């Protein structure tokens, strides 16, 4: 009996062993694991993959990896400049800083979008002077407005400050572009009755948008004629509607017979559109000017100078209408003056007129003084006003004033006058063609300091490098360009495509230090 029970037990054990080996497909296969031996016991830890990426516009602190089950991983999403974080693809969290506890395979991506507020700027007070409103701004995506901002000479040219400006003309916070092309085919002398009006190009309008992009302003683009040769863009709200208007100073075809041209303004209509006014009764070689409240009545007036034909003008503003007159400026003082600004130098509440052109009319003329000057304002006009002459050029053969800046460099409470100059074309063979003479060649900077009742040349004390062979300086601007807490002065060359001719100085210790 005992032997039979033992036989039956042996058969049962063998049968069970066979069943177990035949059912291998039901065994659970765990993820990859670490096995830890602790004496006579081993523990299996599961591992999982984490994949982290960033969409366009930012970065993440880790790309992920393989981690043990239960591991906590912190991930930070960082937007690039001009973008903002908006969430995760693969997670419901809205925080840019998250911590994940790994318990399975995870794929997650940081999502970003353009931060429109980054591309918007405070709308200026359009009642300020044109000197205050003028700024030199080249957007990174300047190529979207064609060759208006390329700053390259050619058969057609858009030049910053001459005939093209970057300005928020619709008050939406995005910087827009207005301008037209100048035709620089100026090497042909025409008959005495030639004005070149057929050379006028249409004004282009580009609206700035989120992301620094531009789109054609269909409402205004290619509907208003520009001028033959724009020479300076003036900004200001002349018609008192809260939007900026634009005045184009123009001198016409730039070669014999130099017949001149009338200037024009485009006015905002308050509804996104523009209308133009042409001052056809006043034709001359207009070259420089500025806007400001000359008569202190609360609106913006305007002055333009034309160099010697007795037709320099003051435009007084009457109810939003600009009324030009040659009787409100001393024509003898304006003779040979090709550039001008309005600035209250003596802080008496009246805008002063600062003018400059050729220090010498020609090498034979001694009949009148043509050095740059300050005509002190009286809140009425620029007739019979006190004035002072400024020093002549500090660099030989650089007797042509091209631009003015005003800044208290040494922080003593008095404003220094900073002139940029270029070649005057004098002292050479009289029959040499103008384009082969020292005419608008090279550049120099002159700094004048007030001493008593006169300005003295203190260039050596206020600037380290003040002359060079790069192209002449058309306009400059003084502000903290790169937001580093240090004020810069820089020229109007496009630094994105013409870095070789871009000029910049930082104001350090009361002195302009060239960069």
PDB file of C-alpha atoms in Angstrom, residues 76-219:
ATOM      1  CA  UNK A  76      12.659  74.658 -17.689  1.00  0.00           C
ATOM      2  CA  UNK A  77      11.419  76.175 -20.952  1.00  0.00           C
ATOM      3  CA  UNK A  78      13.100  79.489 -21.908  1.00  0.00           C
ATOM      4  CA  UNK A  79      11.685  81.686 -24.700  1.00  0.00           C
ATOM      5  CA  UNK A  80      14.033  83.395 -27.131  1.00  0.00           C
ATOM      6  CA  UNK A  81      14.068  87.190 -27.377  1.00  0.00           C
ATOM      7  CA  UNK A  82      10.804  88.334 -28.915  1.00  0.00           C
ATOM      8  CA  UNK A  83       8.902  85.148 -27.994  1.00  0.00           C
ATOM      9  CA  UNK A  84       6.827  83.952 -25.054  1.00  0.00           C
ATOM     10  CA  UNK A  85       6.160  80.481 -23.588  1.00  0.00           C
ATOM     11  CA  UNK A  86       2.543  79.314 -24.037  1.00  0.00           C
ATOM     12  CA  UNK A  87       2.509  75.698 -22.780  1.00  0.00           C
ATOM     13  CA  UNK A  88       3.639  72.116 -23.285  1.00  0.00           C
ATOM     14  CA  UNK A  89       2.754  69.610 -25.936  1.00  0.00           C
ATOM     15  CA  UNK A  90       2.341  66.392 -23.951  1.00  0.00           C
ATOM     16  CA  UNK A  91       1.438  68.038 -20.638  1.00  0.00           C
ATOM     17  CA  UNK A  92      -1.449  70.107 -19.350  1.00  0.00           C
ATOM     18  CA  UNK A  93       0.838  72.306 -17.264  1.00  0.00           C
ATOM     19  CA  UNK A  94       0.983  76.007 -18.192  1.00  0.00           C
ATOM     20  CA  UNK A  95       4.126  76.680 -16.163  1.00  0.00           C
ATOM     21  CA  UNK A  96       7.459  77.047 -17.921  1.00  0.00           C
ATOM     22  CA  UNK A  97       9.124  75.292 -14.978  1.00  0.00           C
ATOM     23  CA  UNK A  98       7.771  71.797 -14.338  1.00  0.00           C
ATOM     24  CA  UNK A  99       8.835  68.658 -12.465  1.00  0.00           C
ATOM     25  CA  UNK A 100       7.950  65.231 -13.844  1.00  0.00           C
ATOM     26  CA  UNK A 101       7.975  61.981 -11.829  1.00  0.00           C
ATOM     27  CA  UNK A 102       8.920  59.247 -14.257  1.00  0.00           C
ATOM     28  CA  UNK A 103       6.598  56.206 -14.254  1.00  0.00           C
ATOM     29  CA  UNK A 104       6.304  55.524 -18.001  1.00  0.00           C
ATOM     30  CA  UNK A 105       7.851  56.593 -21.294  1.00  0.00           C
ATOM     31  CA  UNK A 106       7.221  60.363 -21.812  1.00  0.00           C
ATOM     32  CA  UNK A 107       7.557  62.702 -24.815  1.00  0.00           C
ATOM     33  CA  UNK A 108       7.088  66.420 -24.146  1.00  0.00           C
ATOM     34  CA  UNK A 109       7.729  69.619 -26.127  1.00  0.00           C
ATOM     35  CA  UNK A 110       7.806  73.284 -25.081  1.00  0.00           C
ATOM     36  CA  UNK A 111       5.570  75.518 -27.183  1.00  0.00           C
ATOM     37  CA  UNK A 112       6.272  79.221 -27.898  1.00  0.00           C
ATOM     38  CA  UNK A 113       4.717  82.068 -29.848  1.00  0.00           C
ATOM     39  CA  UNK A 114       5.828  85.534 -30.928  1.00  0.00           C
ATOM     40  CA  UNK A 115       5.483  88.084 -28.124  1.00  0.00           C
ATOM     41  CA  UNK A 116       3.794  90.961 -29.926  1.00  0.00           C
ATOM     42  CA  UNK A 117       4.419  93.340 -27.022  1.00  0.00           C
ATOM     43  CA  UNK A 118       8.162  92.919 -27.592  1.00  0.00           C
ATOM     44  CA  UNK A 119       7.795  94.480 -31.047  1.00  0.00           C
ATOM     45  CA  UNK A 120       5.653  97.385 -29.886  1.00  0.00           C
ATOM     46  CA  UNK A 121       6.905 100.748 -28.681  1.00  0.00           C
ATOM     47  CA  UNK A 122       5.394 103.696 -26.910  1.00  0.00           C
ATOM     48  CA  UNK A 123       3.741 106.092 -29.329  1.00  0.00           C
ATOM     49  CA  UNK A 124       5.678 109.393 -29.232  1.00  0.00           C
ATOM     50  CA  UNK A 125       4.269 112.802 -28.443  1.00  0.00           C
ATOM     51  CA  UNK A 126       3.860 114.043 -31.996  1.00  0.00           C
ATOM     52  CA  UNK A 127       3.887 117.661 -30.735  1.00  0.00           C
ATOM     53  CA  UNK A 128       7.609 117.497 -30.046  1.00  0.00           C
ATOM     54  CA  UNK A 129      10.131 119.135 -32.381  1.00  0.00           C
ATOM     55  CA  UNK A 130      11.324 117.227 -35.425  1.00  0.00           C
ATOM     56  CA  UNK A 131      14.784 117.124 -33.814  1.00  0.00           C
ATOM     57  CA  UNK A 132      13.325 115.209 -30.863  1.00  0.00           C
ATOM     58  CA  UNK A 133      11.140 112.959 -33.036  1.00  0.00           C
ATOM     59  CA  UNK A 134      13.839 112.025 -35.533  1.00  0.00           C
ATOM     60  CA  UNK A 135      15.388 108.654 -34.810  1.00  0.00           C
ATOM     61  CA  UNK A 136      17.636 106.318 -36.774  1.00  0.00           C
ATOM     62  CA  UNK A 137      16.065 102.865 -36.677  1.00  0.00           C
ATOM     63  CA  UNK A 138      16.847 100.018 -39.048  1.00  0.00           C
ATOM     64  CA  UNK A 139      14.548  97.045 -38.391  1.00  0.00           C
ATOM     65  CA  UNK A 140      16.125  93.598 -38.649  1.00  0.00           C
ATOM     66  CA  UNK A 141      13.699  92.669 -41.429  1.00  0.00           C
ATOM     67  CA  UNK A 142      14.412  95.809 -43.453  1.00  0.00           C
ATOM     68  CA  UNK A 143      14.637  93.774 -46.671  1.00  0.00           C
ATOM     69  CA  UNK A 144      10.851  93.295 -46.538  1.00  0.00           C
ATOM     70  CA  UNK A 145      10.428  96.918 -47.671  1.00  0.00           C
ATOM     71  CA  UNK A 146      12.497  96.426 -50.798  1.00  0.00           C
ATOM     72  CA  UNK A 147      15.482  98.692 -51.356  1.00  0.00           C
ATOM     73  CA  UNK A 148      14.012 101.669 -49.489  1.00  0.00           C
ATOM     74  CA  UNK A 149      16.217 100.914 -46.480  1.00  0.00           C
ATOM     75  CA  UNK A 150      19.195  99.362 -48.233  1.00  0.00           C
ATOM     76  CA  UNK A 151      21.003 102.703 -48.126  1.00  0.00           C
ATOM     77  CA  UNK A 152      22.801 101.947 -51.370  1.00  0.00           C
ATOM     78  CA  UNK A 153      23.507 104.456 -54.120  1.00  0.00           C
ATOM     79  CA  UNK A 154      22.168 103.541 -57.519  1.00  0.00           C
ATOM     80  CA  UNK A 155      19.826 104.680 -60.256  1.00  0.00           C
ATOM     81  CA  UNK A 156      17.127 104.735 -57.588  1.00  0.00           C
ATOM     82  CA  UNK A 157      17.837 105.143 -53.905  1.00  0.00           C
ATOM     83  CA  UNK A 158      16.041 105.274 -50.617  1.00  0.00           C
ATOM     84  CA  UNK A 159      18.134 107.044 -47.997  1.00  0.00           C
ATOM     85  CA  UNK A 160      17.273 107.196 -44.339  1.00  0.00           C
ATOM     86  CA  UNK A 161      16.404 110.732 -43.264  1.00  0.00           C
ATOM     87  CA  UNK A 162      16.499 112.110 -46.811  1.00  0.00           C
ATOM     88  CA  UNK A 163      13.410 110.544 -48.326  1.00  0.00           C
ATOM     89  CA  UNK A 164      12.693 107.516 -46.114  1.00  0.00           C
ATOM     90  CA  UNK A 165      11.814 107.280 -42.425  1.00  0.00           C
ATOM     91  CA  UNK A 166      10.855 104.566 -39.941  1.00  0.00           C
ATOM     92  CA  UNK A 167       7.940 105.916 -37.889  1.00  0.00           C
ATOM     93  CA  UNK A 168       4.735 104.586 -36.302  1.00  0.00           C
ATOM     94  CA  UNK A 169       2.309 106.525 -38.483  1.00  0.00           C
ATOM     95  CA  UNK A 170      -0.849 104.661 -37.390  1.00  0.00           C
ATOM     96  CA  UNK A 171      -0.240 104.743 -33.602  1.00  0.00           C
ATOM     97  CA  UNK A 172      -0.487 100.957 -33.149  1.00  0.00           C
ATOM     98  CA  UNK A 173       2.904 100.653 -31.476  1.00  0.00           C
ATOM     99  CA  UNK A 174       4.572  98.978 -34.452  1.00  0.00           C
ATOM    100  CA  UNK A 175       7.154 100.927 -36.405  1.00  0.00           C
ATOM    101  CA  UNK A 176       6.196 101.511 -40.033  1.00  0.00           C
ATOM    102  CA  UNK A 177       8.128 102.735 -43.079  1.00  0.00           C
ATOM    103  CA  UNK A 178       7.279 105.672 -45.353  1.00  0.00           C
ATOM    104  CA  UNK A 179       9.438 106.792 -48.237  1.00  0.00           C
ATOM    105  CA  UNK A 180      10.175 107.028 -51.932  1.00  0.00           C
ATOM    106  CA  UNK A 181      13.168 106.694 -54.213  1.00  0.00           C
ATOM    107  CA  UNK A 182      15.477 109.490 -55.289  1.00  0.00           C
ATOM    108  CA  UNK A 183      16.768 109.273 -58.840  1.00  0.00           C
ATOM    109  CA  UNK A 184      20.530 109.825 -58.600  1.00  0.00           C
ATOM    110  CA  UNK A 185      21.253 109.951 -62.338  1.00  0.00           C
ATOM    111  CA  UNK A 186      22.592 113.442 -61.762  1.00  0.00           C
ATOM    112  CA  UNK A 187      25.562 113.577 -64.120  1.00  0.00           C
ATOM    113  CA  UNK A 188      23.748 115.211 -67.035  1.00  0.00           C
ATOM    114  CA  UNK A 189      23.324 118.974 -67.401  1.00  0.00           C
ATOM    115  CA  UNK A 190      19.922 119.904 -68.789  1.00  0.00           C
ATOM    116  CA  UNK A 191      18.506 123.068 -70.436  1.00  0.00           C
ATOM    117  CA  UNK A 192      17.717 126.031 -68.227  1.00  0.00           C
ATOM    118  CA  UNK A 193      14.018 125.215 -68.039  1.00  0.00           C
ATOM    119  CA  UNK A 194      14.570 121.687 -66.698  1.00  0.00           C
ATOM    120  CA  UNK A 195      12.962 120.839 -63.335  1.00  0.00           C
ATOM    121  CA  UNK A 196      12.975 117.043 -63.541  1.00  0.00           C
ATOM    122  CA  UNK A 197       9.444 116.645 -62.208  1.00  0.00           C
ATOM    123  CA  UNK A 198       8.960 113.544 -64.337  1.00  0.00           C
ATOM    124  CA  UNK A 199      11.527 111.830 -62.077  1.00  0.00           C
ATOM    125  CA  UNK A 200       9.179 111.781 -59.107  1.00  0.00           C
ATOM    126  CA  UNK A 201       8.490 108.350 -57.640  1.00  0.00           C
ATOM    127  CA  UNK A 202       5.406 107.207 -55.741  1.00  0.00           C
ATOM    128  CA  UNK A 203       5.504 107.183 -51.932  1.00  0.00           C
ATOM    129  CA  UNK A 204       5.576 103.676 -50.482  1.00  0.00           C
ATOM    130  CA  UNK A 205       3.820 102.777 -47.225  1.00  0.00           C
ATOM    131  CA  UNK A 206       4.673  99.655 -45.218  1.00  0.00           C
ATOM    132  CA  UNK A 207       2.909  98.825 -41.957  1.00  0.00           C
ATOM    133  CA  UNK A 208       4.871  97.117 -39.224  1.00  0.00           C
ATOM    134  CA  UNK A 209       3.325  93.992 -37.687  1.00  0.00           C
ATOM    135  CA  UNK A 210       3.930  91.565 -34.849  1.00  0.00           C
ATOM    136  CA  UNK A 211       7.285  89.823 -35.129  1.00  0.00           C
ATOM    137  CA  UNK A 212       9.046  92.743 -36.794  1.00  0.00           C
ATOM    138  CA  UNK A 213       7.478  92.006 -40.158  1.00  0.00           C
ATOM    139  CA  UNK A 214       6.058  94.458 -42.694  1.00  0.00           C
ATOM    140  CA  UNK A 215       3.067  94.415 -44.986  1.00  0.00           C
ATOM    141  CA  UNK A 216       2.103  96.806 -47.764  1.00  0.00           C
ATOM    142  CA  UNK A 217      -0.410  99.407 -46.633  1.00  0.00           C
ATOM    143  CA  UNK A 218      -2.966  98.942 -49.395  1.00  0.00           C
ATOM    144  CA  UNK A 219      -4.899 102.038 -48.297  1.00  0.00           C
TER     145      UNK A 219
END
